Structure formats: structure tokens, C-alpha cells
Amino acid sequence: MSRLKDPNIIRLLAVCICSDPLCMITEYMENGDLNQFLSRHEPEGQLALISNAPTVSFSNLCYMAGQIASGMKYLSSLNFVHRDLATRNCLVGKNFTIKIADFGMSRNLYSGDYYRIQGRAVLPIRWMSWESILLGKFTTASDVWAFGVTLWEILNFCKEQPYSQLTDEQVIENTGEFFRDQKRQIYLPQPGLCPDSLYKMMLSCWRRNTKERPSFQEIHRALLE
């Protein structure tokens, strides 16, 4: 982690490894994680005016998603696989600055987002590609799948967990549909704020064939446009 240097990746400043508790010191991001940040906000519009809630514009949502894509583009250029990309693992600074973190820091707070598969570690199955769940295969292409879910979270202002209508077991069954490819897969629905072009990009992140998913370079370029 200390070798990762990118404007959209959290900087590791120091570690304490001599005695318990083991600690890592990272740069400070004053607005906390993106999940909590967005859940405290509303989209611009009549509802926000009535409730007097703080708002985030659609262009700023795209700006934040673009920064995540940029950080992931950097990680993928180093062949670094994140394995747990989600809004809970992105931190927010001033002026909607986003830095990707993780690295296992949010497990307690978001324990409901993780599922213990028998004989394996707890896994964020609702963000994971079918091949990661069924075959234990983690690649940049599986990070692209997770990015599609993260983008879905952003456009829903993190008001809902992915596949909230499905149990954990049904989520795993759904990945089996991708494996069998009988066209019975359940996809995350198009968020109300989401234009067709952006939803089409999300769906491309969830293609069964890993080679048909876009690269983070392509995703980042599309979001800039």
C-alpha cells in the first residue's frame, strides 16, 4: 500500500507493527465514507426543497464516479486487484474529492454487507462477480463488475442495499444463473436518476464473459464524456 501513489487512492502514511494494537495511519478525509455521505444527502429537486436536506447534483455524482474509475484505472495498471470496491470503501474529502480505501477497514460497521460462505472468509457477495463467488477468481474484470454495483449505489444515494429484495442465498443462486447462462439472471434495476447510456454501461460491467466487460480506461473515458 505504501507504494500506491495516485490522487484517487488513500495514502498510507505509517504503520505500527511492533506491539498490539496493530495500527495503520492514513491521510484524513473529513467527510467520511461515500456510503454514509450520500445517505445523508438527496438528489436535487422538489423533495429536497421540502425536506430541507443537503443535496448533491447529478454532475457531482458523475464527478465522484469518475474519480473512482480513475483510481481503479491506476490500480489496474499495476495489476492490483482491489476485491472489495464499494461506496463504503471510498472516502470523501472537500469539494466531492474521492479516494479509494478499503482495505478491510469497514467490516464491523457494514457487517450486513458481508456473507460467510462455508469454509471461506466473509465476502461482499452483493458486489462480487459470478466467477469470484463460484470459482474464487478475482481479477480486474471482477473489480469492473463491483464498479458497476458501486455506480448503482451512487445513483441511488446509497438508500438501498444491492439486490435488497433477495436473500444472501438467492444472490448466490443468481450468480449460478450467470454461470449457466440460461438468460434468467436478475440484474440490478435502473435507478431513477440514471440515464439509459449510464445504465447500459452498468450492464456492460455485469456481462457474463469477463473479456466483454469494459476496461477501467474505457469506463473513465465514458464518465468524463
mmCIF file with all atom_site columns, C-alpha atoms in Angstrom:
data_model
loop_
_atom_site.group_PDB
_atom_site.id
_atom_site.type_symbol
_atom_site.label_atom_id
_atom_site.label_alt_id
_atom_site.label_comp_id
_atom_site.label_asym_id
_atom_site.label_entity_id
_atom_site.label_seq_id
_atom_site.pdbx_PDB_ins_code
_atom_site.Cartn_x
_atom_site.Cartn_y
_atom_site.Cartn_z
_atom_site.occupancy
_atom_site.B_iso_or_equiv
_atom_site.pdbx_formal_charge
_atom_site.auth_seq_id
_atom_site.auth_comp_id
_atom_site.auth_asym_id
_atom_site.auth_atom_id
_atom_site.pdbx_PDB_model_num
ATOM 1   C CA . MET A 1 1   ? 0.000   0.000   0.000   1.00 0.00 ? 1   MET A CA 1
ATOM 2   C CA . SER A 1 2   ? 2.839   2.420   0.732   1.00 0.00 ? 2   SER A CA 1
ATOM 3   C CA . ARG A 1 3   ? 3.857   2.205   -2.938  1.00 0.00 ? 3   ARG A CA 1
ATOM 4   C CA . LEU A 1 4   ? 0.410   3.306   -4.173  1.00 0.00 ? 4   LEU A CA 1
ATOM 5   C CA . LYS A 1 5   ? 0.551   6.971   -5.171  1.00 0.00 ? 5   LYS A CA 1
ATOM 6   C CA . ASP A 1 6   ? -2.464  8.357   -7.011  1.00 0.00 ? 6   ASP A CA 1
ATOM 7   C CA . PRO A 1 7   ? -4.788  11.346  -6.402  1.00 0.00 ? 7   PRO A CA 1
ATOM 8   C CA . ASN A 1 8   ? -7.752  8.970   -6.003  1.00 0.00 ? 8   ASN A CA 1
ATOM 9   C CA . ILE A 1 9   ? -6.127  6.348   -3.747  1.00 0.00 ? 9   ILE A CA 1
ATOM 10  C CA . ILE A 1 10  ? -5.876  6.876   0.012   1.00 0.00 ? 10  ILE A CA 1
ATOM 11  C CA . ARG A 1 11  ? -2.270  7.421   1.126   1.00 0.00 ? 11  ARG A CA 1
ATOM 12  C CA . LEU A 1 12  ? -0.842  5.101   3.770   1.00 0.00 ? 12  LEU A CA 1
ATOM 13  C CA . LEU A 1 13  ? 1.337   7.291   5.982   1.00 0.00 ? 13  LEU A CA 1
ATOM 14  C CA . ALA A 1 14  ? 2.585   4.924   8.668   1.00 0.00 ? 14  ALA A CA 1
ATOM 15  C CA . VAL A 1 15  ? 2.073   1.572   10.369  1.00 0.00 ? 15  VAL A CA 1
ATOM 16  C CA . CYS A 1 16  ? 2.604   0.420   13.948  1.00 0.00 ? 16  CYS A CA 1
ATOM 17  C CA . ILE A 1 17  ? 3.626   -3.247  13.871  1.00 0.00 ? 17  ILE A CA 1
ATOM 18  C CA . CYS A 1 18  ? 5.804   -3.671  16.966  1.00 0.00 ? 18  CYS A CA 1
ATOM 19  C CA . SER A 1 19  ? 3.072   -4.386  19.508  1.00 0.00 ? 19  SER A CA 1
ATOM 20  C CA . ASP A 1 20  ? -0.699  -4.616  19.813  1.00 0.00 ? 20  ASP A CA 1
ATOM 21  C CA . PRO A 1 21  ? -2.856  -2.949  18.739  1.00 0.00 ? 21  PRO A CA 1
ATOM 22  C CA . LEU A 1 22  ? -1.517  -3.093  15.181  1.00 0.00 ? 22  LEU A CA 1
ATOM 23  C CA . CYS A 1 23  ? -2.383  0.200   13.510  1.00 0.00 ? 23  CYS A CA 1
ATOM 24  C CA . MET A 1 24  ? -2.276  1.922   10.156  1.00 0.00 ? 24  MET A CA 1
ATOM 25  C CA . ILE A 1 25  ? -2.292  5.693   9.783   1.00 0.00 ? 25  ILE A CA 1
ATOM 26  C CA . THR A 1 26  ? -3.781  7.075   6.591   1.00 0.00 ? 26  THR A CA 1
ATOM 27  C CA . GLU A 1 27  ? -4.476  10.569  5.345   1.00 0.00 ? 27  GLU A CA 1
ATOM 28  C CA . TYR A 1 28  ? -7.608  12.183  6.751   1.00 0.00 ? 28  TYR A CA 1
ATOM 29  C CA . MET A 1 29  ? -10.789 12.588  4.665   1.00 0.00 ? 29  MET A CA 1
ATOM 30  C CA . GLU A 1 30  ? -13.149 14.909  6.506   1.00 0.00 ? 30  GLU A CA 1
ATOM 31  C CA . ASN A 1 31  ? -16.492 13.726  5.098   1.00 0.00 ? 31  ASN A CA 1
ATOM 32  C CA . GLY A 1 32  ? -16.172 10.041  5.981   1.00 0.00 ? 32  GLY A CA 1
ATOM 33  C CA . ASP A 1 33  ? -17.096 7.224   3.655   1.00 0.00 ? 33  ASP A CA 1
ATOM 34  C CA . LEU A 1 34  ? -19.149 7.708   0.495   1.00 0.00 ? 34  LEU A CA 1
ATOM 35  C CA . ASN A 1 35  ? -21.965 5.418   1.640   1.00 0.00 ? 35  ASN A CA 1
ATOM 36  C CA . GLN A 1 36  ? -22.731 7.467   4.747   1.00 0.00 ? 36  GLN A CA 1
ATOM 37  C CA . PHE A 1 37  ? -22.068 10.746  2.924   1.00 0.00 ? 37  PHE A CA 1
ATOM 38  C CA . LEU A 1 38  ? -24.616 10.047  0.162   1.00 0.00 ? 38  LEU A CA 1
ATOM 39  C CA . SER A 1 39  ? -27.208 8.549   2.508   1.00 0.00 ? 39  SER A CA 1
ATOM 40  C CA . ARG A 1 40  ? -27.271 11.919  4.330   1.00 0.00 ? 40  ARG A CA 1
ATOM 41  C CA . HIS A 1 41  ? -27.979 13.746  1.048   1.00 0.00 ? 41  HIS A CA 1
ATOM 42  C CA . GLU A 1 42  ? -30.800 13.876  -1.507  1.00 0.00 ? 42  GLU A CA 1
ATOM 43  C CA . PRO A 1 43  ? -30.887 14.458  -5.258  1.00 0.00 ? 43  PRO A CA 1
ATOM 44  C CA . GLU A 1 44  ? -31.653 17.997  -6.321  1.00 0.00 ? 44  GLU A CA 1
ATOM 45  C CA . GLY A 1 45  ? -35.399 18.588  -6.757  1.00 0.00 ? 45  GLY A CA 1
ATOM 46  C CA . GLN A 1 46  ? -38.716 19.323  -5.092  1.00 0.00 ? 46  GLN A CA 1
ATOM 47  C CA . LEU A 1 47  ? -38.384 16.624  -2.409  1.00 0.00 ? 47  LEU A CA 1
ATOM 48  C CA . ALA A 1 48  ? -35.070 18.035  -1.186  1.00 0.00 ? 48  ALA A CA 1
ATOM 49  C CA . LEU A 1 49  ? -36.561 21.542  -1.041  1.00 0.00 ? 49  LEU A CA 1
ATOM 50  C CA . ILE A 1 50  ? -39.484 20.325  1.100   1.00 0.00 ? 50  ILE A CA 1
ATOM 51  C CA . SER A 1 51  ? -37.297 18.304  3.480   1.00 0.00 ? 51  SER A CA 1
ATOM 52  C CA . ASN A 1 52  ? -34.534 20.958  3.524   1.00 0.00 ? 52  ASN A CA 1
ATOM 53  C CA . ALA A 1 53  ? -31.982 18.140  3.086   1.00 0.00 ? 53  ALA A CA 1
ATOM 54  C CA . PRO A 1 54  ? -28.490 18.807  1.692   1.00 0.00 ? 54  PRO A CA 1
ATOM 55  C CA . THR A 1 55  ? -28.262 17.862  -1.984  1.00 0.00 ? 55  THR A CA 1
ATOM 56  C CA . VAL A 1 56  ? -25.738 16.505  -4.473  1.00 0.00 ? 56  VAL A CA 1
ATOM 57  C CA . SER A 1 57  ? -26.187 17.336  -8.158  1.00 0.00 ? 57  SER A CA 1
ATOM 58  C CA . PHE A 1 58  ? -26.179 14.673  -10.868 1.00 0.00 ? 58  PHE A CA 1
ATOM 59  C CA . SER A 1 59  ? -22.975 16.170  -12.331 1.00 0.00 ? 59  SER A CA 1
ATOM 60  C CA . ASN A 1 60  ? -21.245 15.819  -8.947  1.00 0.00 ? 60  ASN A CA 1
ATOM 61  C CA . LEU A 1 61  ? -22.392 12.183  -8.702  1.00 0.00 ? 61  LEU A CA 1
ATOM 62  C CA . CYS A 1 62  ? -20.764 11.588  -12.097 1.00 0.00 ? 62  CYS A CA 1
ATOM 63  C CA . TYR A 1 63  ? -17.672 13.509  -10.955 1.00 0.00 ? 63  TYR A CA 1
ATOM 64  C CA . MET A 1 64  ? -17.324 11.231  -7.921  1.00 0.00 ? 64  MET A CA 1
ATOM 65  C CA . ALA A 1 65  ? -17.885 8.082   -10.013 1.00 0.00 ? 65  ALA A CA 1
ATOM 66  C CA . GLY A 1 66  ? -15.269 9.321   -12.483 1.00 0.00 ? 66  GLY A CA 1
ATOM 67  C CA . GLN A 1 67  ? -12.712 9.699   -9.689  1.00 0.00 ? 67  GLN A CA 1
ATOM 68  C CA . ILE A 1 68  ? -13.382 6.116   -8.547  1.00 0.00 ? 68  ILE A CA 1
ATOM 69  C CA . ALA A 1 69  ? -12.898 4.908   -12.136 1.00 0.00 ? 69  ALA A CA 1
ATOM 70  C CA . SER A 1 70  ? -9.658  6.913   -12.340 1.00 0.00 ? 70  SER A CA 1
ATOM 71  C CA . GLY A 1 71  ? -8.305  5.393   -9.121  1.00 0.00 ? 71  GLY A CA 1
ATOM 72  C CA . MET A 1 72  ? -9.254  1.909   -10.315 1.00 0.00 ? 72  MET A CA 1
ATOM 73  C CA . LYS A 1 73  ? -7.600  2.615   -13.674 1.00 0.00 ? 73  LYS A CA 1
ATOM 74  C CA . TYR A 1 74  ? -4.382  3.306   -11.746 1.00 0.00 ? 74  TYR A CA 1
ATOM 75  C CA . LEU A 1 75  ? -4.711  0.118   -9.665  1.00 0.00 ? 75  LEU A CA 1
ATOM 76  C CA . SER A 1 76  ? -5.432  -1.982  -12.755 1.00 0.00 ? 76  SER A CA 1
ATOM 77  C CA . SER A 1 77  ? -2.332  -0.536  -14.484 1.00 0.00 ? 77  SER A CA 1
ATOM 78  C CA . LEU A 1 78  ? -0.312  -2.084  -11.626 1.00 0.00 ? 78  LEU A CA 1
ATOM 79  C CA . ASN A 1 79  ? -2.286  -5.358  -11.881 1.00 0.00 ? 79  ASN A CA 1
ATOM 80  C CA . PHE A 1 80  ? -3.533  -4.626  -8.370  1.00 0.00 ? 80  PHE A CA 1
ATOM 81  C CA . VAL A 1 81  ? -6.931  -6.252  -7.713  1.00 0.00 ? 81  VAL A CA 1
ATOM 82  C CA . HIS A 1 82  ? -8.970  -4.486  -5.024  1.00 0.00 ? 82  HIS A CA 1
ATOM 83  C CA . ARG A 1 83  ? -11.533 -7.288  -4.335  1.00 0.00 ? 83  ARG A CA 1
ATOM 84  C CA . ASP A 1 84  ? -13.895 -5.101  -2.271  1.00 0.00 ? 84  ASP A CA 1
ATOM 85  C CA . LEU A 1 85  ? -14.804 -1.992  -4.243  1.00 0.00 ? 85  LEU A CA 1
ATOM 86  C CA . ALA A 1 86  ? -17.989 -0.379  -2.871  1.00 0.00 ? 86  ALA A CA 1
ATOM 87  C CA . THR A 1 87  ? -19.140 3.048   -1.657  1.00 0.00 ? 87  THR A CA 1
ATOM 88  C CA . ARG A 1 88  ? -18.312 2.001   1.927   1.00 0.00 ? 88  ARG A CA 1
ATOM 89  C CA . ASN A 1 89  ? -14.656 1.714   0.856   1.00 0.00 ? 89  ASN A CA 1
ATOM 90  C CA . CYS A 1 90  ? -14.426 5.153   -0.785  1.00 0.00 ? 90  CYS A CA 1
ATOM 91  C CA . LEU A 1 91  ? -13.692 8.223   1.340   1.00 0.00 ? 91  LEU A CA 1
ATOM 92  C CA . VAL A 1 92  ? -14.899 11.777  0.704   1.00 0.00 ? 92  VAL A CA 1
ATOM 93  C CA . GLY A 1 93  ? -12.882 14.960  1.192   1.00 0.00 ? 93  GLY A CA 1
ATOM 94  C CA . LYS A 1 94  ? -13.548 18.607  0.311   1.00 0.00 ? 94  LYS A CA 1
ATOM 95  C CA . ASN A 1 95  ? -15.388 19.526  -2.898  1.00 0.00 ? 95  ASN A CA 1
ATOM 96  C CA . PHE A 1 96  ? -16.519 15.941  -3.583  1.00 0.00 ? 96  PHE A CA 1
ATOM 97  C CA . THR A 1 97  ? -12.942 14.627  -3.714  1.00 0.00 ? 97  THR A CA 1
ATOM 98  C CA . ILE A 1 98  ? -12.956 10.824  -3.622  1.00 0.00 ? 98  ILE A CA 1
ATOM 99  C CA . LYS A 1 99  ? -10.180 8.434   -2.598  1.00 0.00 ? 99  LYS A CA 1
ATOM 100 C CA . ILE A 1 100 ? -10.471 4.661   -2.711  1.00 0.00 ? 100 ILE A CA 1
ATOM 101 C CA . ALA A 1 101 ? -9.608  2.960   0.559   1.00 0.00 ? 101 ALA A CA 1
ATOM 102 C CA . ASP A 1 102 ? -10.637 -0.381  1.953   1.00 0.00 ? 102 ASP A CA 1
ATOM 103 C CA . PHE A 1 103 ? -8.515  -2.493  2.678   1.00 0.00 ? 103 PHE A CA 1
ATOM 104 C CA . GLY A 1 104 ? -10.703 -4.275  5.199   1.00 0.00 ? 104 GLY A CA 1
ATOM 105 C CA . MET A 1 105 ? -11.342 -1.266  7.413   1.00 0.00 ? 105 MET A CA 1
ATOM 106 C CA . SER A 1 106 ? -15.138 -1.225  7.266   1.00 0.00 ? 106 SER A CA 1
ATOM 107 C CA . ARG A 1 107 ? -16.022 -4.825  8.153   1.00 0.00 ? 107 ARG A CA 1
ATOM 108 C CA . ASN A 1 108 ? -17.610 -4.098  11.575  1.00 0.00 ? 108 ASN A CA 1
ATOM 109 C CA . LEU A 1 109 ? -19.675 -1.094  10.530  1.00 0.00 ? 109 LEU A CA 1
ATOM 110 C CA . TYR A 1 110 ? -21.019 -2.827  7.420   1.00 0.00 ? 110 TYR A CA 1
ATOM 111 C CA . SER A 1 111 ? -21.223 -6.400  8.663   1.00 0.00 ? 111 SER A CA 1
ATOM 112 C CA . GLY A 1 112 ? -24.622 -6.754  6.937   1.00 0.00 ? 112 GLY A CA 1
ATOM 113 C CA . ASP A 1 113 ? -22.896 -6.320  3.560   1.00 0.00 ? 113 ASP A CA 1
ATOM 114 C CA . TYR A 1 114 ? -20.763 -9.439  4.084   1.00 0.00 ? 114 TYR A CA 1
ATOM 115 C CA . TYR A 1 115 ? -21.750 -13.093 3.973   1.00 0.00 ? 115 TYR A CA 1
ATOM 116 C CA . ARG A 1 116 ? -19.791 -16.031 5.362   1.00 0.00 ? 116 ARG A CA 1
ATOM 117 C CA . ILE A 1 117 ? -19.606 -18.760 2.746   1.00 0.00 ? 117 ILE A CA 1
ATOM 118 C CA . GLN A 1 118 ? -18.974 -22.127 4.369   1.00 0.00 ? 118 GLN A CA 1
ATOM 119 C CA . GLY A 1 119 ? -15.283 -22.719 4.944   1.00 0.00 ? 119 GLY A CA 1
ATOM 120 C CA . ARG A 1 120 ? -14.305 -19.328 3.486   1.00 0.00 ? 120 ARG A CA 1
ATOM 121 C CA . ALA A 1 121 ? -13.824 -15.768 4.712   1.00 0.00 ? 121 ALA A CA 1
ATOM 122 C CA . VAL A 1 122 ? -16.716 -13.329 4.912   1.00 0.00 ? 122 VAL A CA 1
ATOM 123 C CA . LEU A 1 123 ? -17.364 -11.986 1.401   1.00 0.00 ? 123 LEU A CA 1
ATOM 124 C CA . PRO A 1 124 ? -19.226 -8.959  -0.017  1.00 0.00 ? 124 PRO A CA 1
ATOM 125 C CA . ILE A 1 125 ? -21.308 -11.200 -2.295  1.00 0.00 ? 125 ILE A CA 1
ATOM 126 C CA . ARG A 1 126 ? -23.713 -8.458  -3.463  1.00 0.00 ? 126 ARG A CA 1
ATOM 127 C CA . TRP A 1 127 ? -20.800 -6.632  -5.099  1.00 0.00 ? 127 TRP A CA 1
ATOM 128 C CA . MET A 1 128 ? -18.984 -9.721  -6.386  1.00 0.00 ? 128 MET A CA 1
ATOM 129 C CA . SER A 1 129 ? -18.938 -11.142 -9.898  1.00 0.00 ? 129 SER A CA 1
ATOM 130 C CA . TRP A 1 130 ? -20.308 -14.612 -10.511 1.00 0.00 ? 130 TRP A CA 1
ATOM 131 C CA . GLU A 1 131 ? -16.814 -16.011 -11.169 1.00 0.00 ? 131 GLU A CA 1
ATOM 132 C CA . SER A 1 132 ? -15.491 -14.602 -7.872  1.00 0.00 ? 132 SER A CA 1
ATOM 133 C CA . ILE A 1 133 ? -18.299 -16.243 -5.878  1.00 0.00 ? 133 ILE A CA 1
ATOM 134 C CA . LEU A 1 134 ? -18.425 -19.584 -7.691  1.00 0.00 ? 134 LEU A CA 1
ATOM 135 C CA . LEU A 1 135 ? -14.810 -20.022 -8.803  1.00 0.00 ? 135 LEU A CA 1
ATOM 136 C CA . GLY A 1 136 ? -12.906 -17.854 -6.310  1.00 0.00 ? 136 GLY A CA 1
ATOM 137 C CA . LYS A 1 137 ? -11.456 -15.933 -9.269  1.00 0.00 ? 137 LYS A CA 1
ATOM 138 C CA . PHE A 1 138 ? -10.591 -12.267 -8.606  1.00 0.00 ? 138 PHE A CA 1
ATOM 139 C CA . THR A 1 139 ? -9.292  -10.105 -11.470 1.00 0.00 ? 139 THR A CA 1
ATOM 140 C CA . THR A 1 140 ? -9.538  -6.552  -12.762 1.00 0.00 ? 140 THR A CA 1
ATOM 141 C CA . ALA A 1 141 ? -12.646 -7.750  -14.630 1.00 0.00 ? 141 ALA A CA 1
ATOM 142 C CA . SER A 1 142 ? -14.282 -8.736  -11.324 1.00 0.00 ? 142 SER A CA 1
ATOM 143 C CA . ASP A 1 143 ? -13.356 -5.266  -9.983  1.00 0.00 ? 143 ASP A CA 1
ATOM 144 C CA . VAL A 1 144 ? -15.169 -3.830  -13.035 1.00 0.00 ? 144 VAL A CA 1
ATOM 145 C CA . TRP A 1 145 ? -18.271 -5.814  -12.004 1.00 0.00 ? 145 TRP A CA 1
ATOM 146 C CA . ALA A 1 146 ? -18.017 -4.316  -8.489  1.00 0.00 ? 146 ALA A CA 1
ATOM 147 C CA . PHE A 1 147 ? -17.625 -0.849  -10.016 1.00 0.00 ? 147 PHE A CA 1
ATOM 148 C CA . GLY A 1 148 ? -20.976 -1.318  -11.795 1.00 0.00 ? 148 GLY A CA 1
ATOM 149 C CA . VAL A 1 149 ? -22.606 -2.102  -8.435  1.00 0.00 ? 149 VAL A CA 1
ATOM 150 C CA . THR A 1 150 ? -20.821 0.877   -6.819  1.00 0.00 ? 150 THR A CA 1
ATOM 151 C CA . LEU A 1 151 ? -22.119 3.174   -9.565  1.00 0.00 ? 151 LEU A CA 1
ATOM 152 C CA . TRP A 1 152 ? -25.620 1.784   -8.940  1.00 0.00 ? 152 TRP A CA 1
ATOM 153 C CA . GLU A 1 153 ? -25.225 2.614   -5.219  1.00 0.00 ? 153 GLU A CA 1
ATOM 154 C CA . ILE A 1 154 ? -24.120 6.172   -6.037  1.00 0.00 ? 154 ILE A CA 1
ATOM 155 C CA . LEU A 1 155 ? -27.088 6.839   -8.311  1.00 0.00 ? 155 LEU A CA 1
ATOM 156 C CA . ASN A 1 156 ? -29.430 5.512   -5.600  1.00 0.00 ? 156 ASN A CA 1
ATOM 157 C CA . PHE A 1 157 ? -27.786 7.783   -2.979  1.00 0.00 ? 157 PHE A CA 1
ATOM 158 C CA . CYS A 1 158 ? -26.959 4.592   -1.039  1.00 0.00 ? 158 CYS A CA 1
ATOM 159 C CA . LYS A 1 159 ? -30.560 4.406   0.193   1.00 0.00 ? 159 LYS A CA 1
ATOM 160 C CA . GLU A 1 160 ? -30.804 0.708   -0.634  1.00 0.00 ? 160 GLU A CA 1
ATOM 161 C CA . GLN A 1 161 ? -28.552 -2.347  -0.488  1.00 0.00 ? 161 GLN A CA 1
ATOM 162 C CA . PRO A 1 162 ? -27.923 -4.032  -3.868  1.00 0.00 ? 162 PRO A CA 1
ATOM 163 C CA . TYR A 1 163 ? -30.445 -6.838  -4.535  1.00 0.00 ? 163 TYR A CA 1
ATOM 164 C CA . SER A 1 164 ? -32.326 -5.801  -1.382  1.00 0.00 ? 164 SER A CA 1
ATOM 165 C CA . GLN A 1 165 ? -35.295 -7.962  -2.460  1.00 0.00 ? 165 GLN A CA 1
ATOM 166 C CA . LEU A 1 166 ? -33.080 -11.097 -2.468  1.00 0.00 ? 166 LEU A CA 1
ATOM 167 C CA . THR A 1 167 ? -31.701 -13.066 0.484   1.00 0.00 ? 167 THR A CA 1
ATOM 168 C CA . ASP A 1 168 ? -27.969 -13.842 0.553   1.00 0.00 ? 168 ASP A CA 1
ATOM 169 C CA . GLU A 1 169 ? -28.745 -17.391 -0.610  1.00 0.00 ? 169 GLU A CA 1
ATOM 170 C CA . GLN A 1 170 ? -30.802 -16.044 -3.544  1.00 0.00 ? 170 GLN A CA 1
ATOM 171 C CA . VAL A 1 171 ? -27.928 -13.723 -4.511  1.00 0.00 ? 171 VAL A CA 1
ATOM 172 C CA . ILE A 1 172 ? -25.665 -16.786 -4.715  1.00 0.00 ? 172 ILE A CA 1
ATOM 173 C CA . GLU A 1 173 ? -28.332 -18.665 -6.715  1.00 0.00 ? 173 GLU A CA 1
ATOM 174 C CA . ASN A 1 174 ? -28.455 -15.700 -9.105  1.00 0.00 ? 174 ASN A CA 1
ATOM 175 C CA . THR A 1 175 ? -24.709 -15.981 -9.744  1.00 0.00 ? 175 THR A CA 1
ATOM 176 C CA . GLY A 1 176 ? -25.414 -19.607 -10.708 1.00 0.00 ? 176 GLY A CA 1
ATOM 177 C CA . GLU A 1 177 ? -27.729 -18.256 -13.423 1.00 0.00 ? 177 GLU A CA 1
ATOM 178 C CA . PHE A 1 178 ? -24.796 -16.286 -14.847 1.00 0.00 ? 178 PHE A CA 1
ATOM 179 C CA . PHE A 1 179 ? -22.723 -19.485 -14.772 1.00 0.00 ? 179 PHE A CA 1
ATOM 180 C CA . ARG A 1 180 ? -25.451 -21.496 -16.532 1.00 0.00 ? 180 ARG A CA 1
ATOM 181 C CA . ASP A 1 181 ? -26.215 -18.603 -18.897 1.00 0.00 ? 181 ASP A CA 1
ATOM 182 C CA . GLN A 1 182 ? -29.871 -19.556 -19.407 1.00 0.00 ? 182 GLN A CA 1
ATOM 183 C CA . LYS A 1 183 ? -30.871 -15.846 -19.629 1.00 0.00 ? 183 LYS A CA 1
ATOM 184 C CA . ARG A 1 184 ? -32.639 -15.986 -16.243 1.00 0.00 ? 184 ARG A CA 1
ATOM 185 C CA . GLN A 1 185 ? -30.201 -13.705 -14.459 1.00 0.00 ? 185 GLN A CA 1
ATOM 186 C CA . ILE A 1 186 ? -31.585 -10.938 -12.248 1.00 0.00 ? 186 ILE A CA 1
ATOM 187 C CA . TYR A 1 187 ? -29.881 -7.577  -12.800 1.00 0.00 ? 187 TYR A CA 1
ATOM 188 C CA . LEU A 1 188 ? -29.966 -4.526  -10.565 1.00 0.00 ? 188 LEU A CA 1
ATOM 189 C CA . PRO A 1 189 ? -32.764 -2.201  -11.800 1.00 0.00 ? 189 PRO A CA 1
ATOM 190 C CA . GLN A 1 190 ? -32.095 1.142   -13.464 1.00 0.00 ? 190 GLN A CA 1
ATOM 191 C CA . PRO A 1 191 ? -32.001 3.882   -10.788 1.00 0.00 ? 191 PRO A CA 1
ATOM 192 C CA . GLY A 1 192 ? -34.485 6.727   -11.248 1.00 0.00 ? 192 GLY A CA 1
ATOM 193 C CA . LEU A 1 193 ? -31.713 9.297   -11.765 1.00 0.00 ? 193 LEU A CA 1
ATOM 194 C CA . CYS A 1 194 ? -29.787 7.115   -14.208 1.00 0.00 ? 194 CYS A CA 1
ATOM 195 C CA . PRO A 1 195 ? -29.874 7.933   -17.943 1.00 0.00 ? 195 PRO A CA 1
ATOM 196 C CA . ASP A 1 196 ? -30.071 4.995   -20.362 1.00 0.00 ? 196 ASP A CA 1
ATOM 197 C CA . SER A 1 197 ? -26.450 5.443   -21.515 1.00 0.00 ? 197 SER A CA 1
ATOM 198 C CA . LEU A 1 198 ? -25.147 5.115   -17.953 1.00 0.00 ? 198 LEU A CA 1
ATOM 199 C CA . TYR A 1 199 ? -27.341 2.077   -17.213 1.00 0.00 ? 199 TYR A CA 1
ATOM 200 C CA . LYS A 1 200 ? -26.087 0.481   -20.423 1.00 0.00 ? 200 LYS A CA 1
ATOM 201 C CA . MET A 1 201 ? -22.535 0.947   -19.117 1.00 0.00 ? 201 MET A CA 1
ATOM 202 C CA . MET A 1 202 ? -23.546 -0.668  -15.787 1.00 0.00 ? 202 MET A CA 1
ATOM 203 C CA . LEU A 1 203 ? -24.978 -3.679  -17.622 1.00 0.00 ? 203 LEU A CA 1
ATOM 204 C CA . SER A 1 204 ? -21.743 -3.984  -19.628 1.00 0.00 ? 204 SER A CA 1
ATOM 205 C CA . CYS A 1 205 ? -19.852 -4.277  -16.298 1.00 0.00 ? 205 CYS A CA 1
ATOM 206 C CA . TRP A 1 206 ? -22.049 -7.309  -15.471 1.00 0.00 ? 206 TRP A CA 1
ATOM 207 C CA . ARG A 1 207 ? -21.518 -9.232  -18.693 1.00 0.00 ? 207 ARG A CA 1
ATOM 208 C CA . ARG A 1 208 ? -21.052 -12.940 -18.156 1.00 0.00 ? 208 ARG A CA 1
ATOM 209 C CA . ASN A 1 209 ? -17.903 -13.089 -20.293 1.00 0.00 ? 209 ASN A CA 1
ATOM 210 C CA . THR A 1 210 ? -15.078 -11.260 -18.494 1.00 0.00 ? 210 THR A CA 1
ATOM 211 C CA . LYS A 1 211 ? -13.447 -10.339 -21.830 1.00 0.00 ? 211 LYS A CA 1
ATOM 212 C CA . GLU A 1 212 ? -16.585 -8.444  -22.878 1.00 0.00 ? 212 GLU A CA 1
ATOM 213 C CA . ARG A 1 213 ? -16.587 -6.158  -19.842 1.00 0.00 ? 213 ARG A CA 1
ATOM 214 C CA . PRO A 1 214 ? -15.152 -2.668  -20.369 1.00 0.00 ? 214 PRO A CA 1
ATOM 215 C CA . SER A 1 215 ? -11.737 -1.707  -19.006 1.00 0.00 ? 215 SER A CA 1
ATOM 216 C CA . PHE A 1 216 ? -11.419 0.994   -16.359 1.00 0.00 ? 216 PHE A CA 1
ATOM 217 C CA . GLN A 1 217 ? -9.797  3.178   -19.041 1.00 0.00 ? 217 GLN A CA 1
ATOM 218 C CA . GLU A 1 218 ? -12.981 2.884   -21.136 1.00 0.00 ? 218 GLU A CA 1
ATOM 219 C CA . ILE A 1 219 ? -15.232 3.466   -18.112 1.00 0.00 ? 219 ILE A CA 1
ATOM 220 C CA . HIS A 1 220 ? -13.256 6.527   -17.043 1.00 0.00 ? 220 HIS A CA 1
ATOM 221 C CA . ARG A 1 221 ? -13.351 7.986   -20.565 1.00 0.00 ? 221 ARG A CA 1
ATOM 222 C CA . ALA A 1 222 ? -17.130 7.407   -20.803 1.00 0.00 ? 222 ALA A CA 1
ATOM 223 C CA . LEU A 1 223 ? -17.740 9.125   -17.445 1.00 0.00 ? 223 LEU A CA 1
ATOM 224 C CA . LEU A 1 224 ? -15.628 12.116  -18.458 1.00 0.00 ? 224 LEU A CA 1
ATOM 225 C CA . GLU A 1 225 ? -17.742 12.441  -21.595 1.00 0.00 ? 225 GLU A CA 1
#
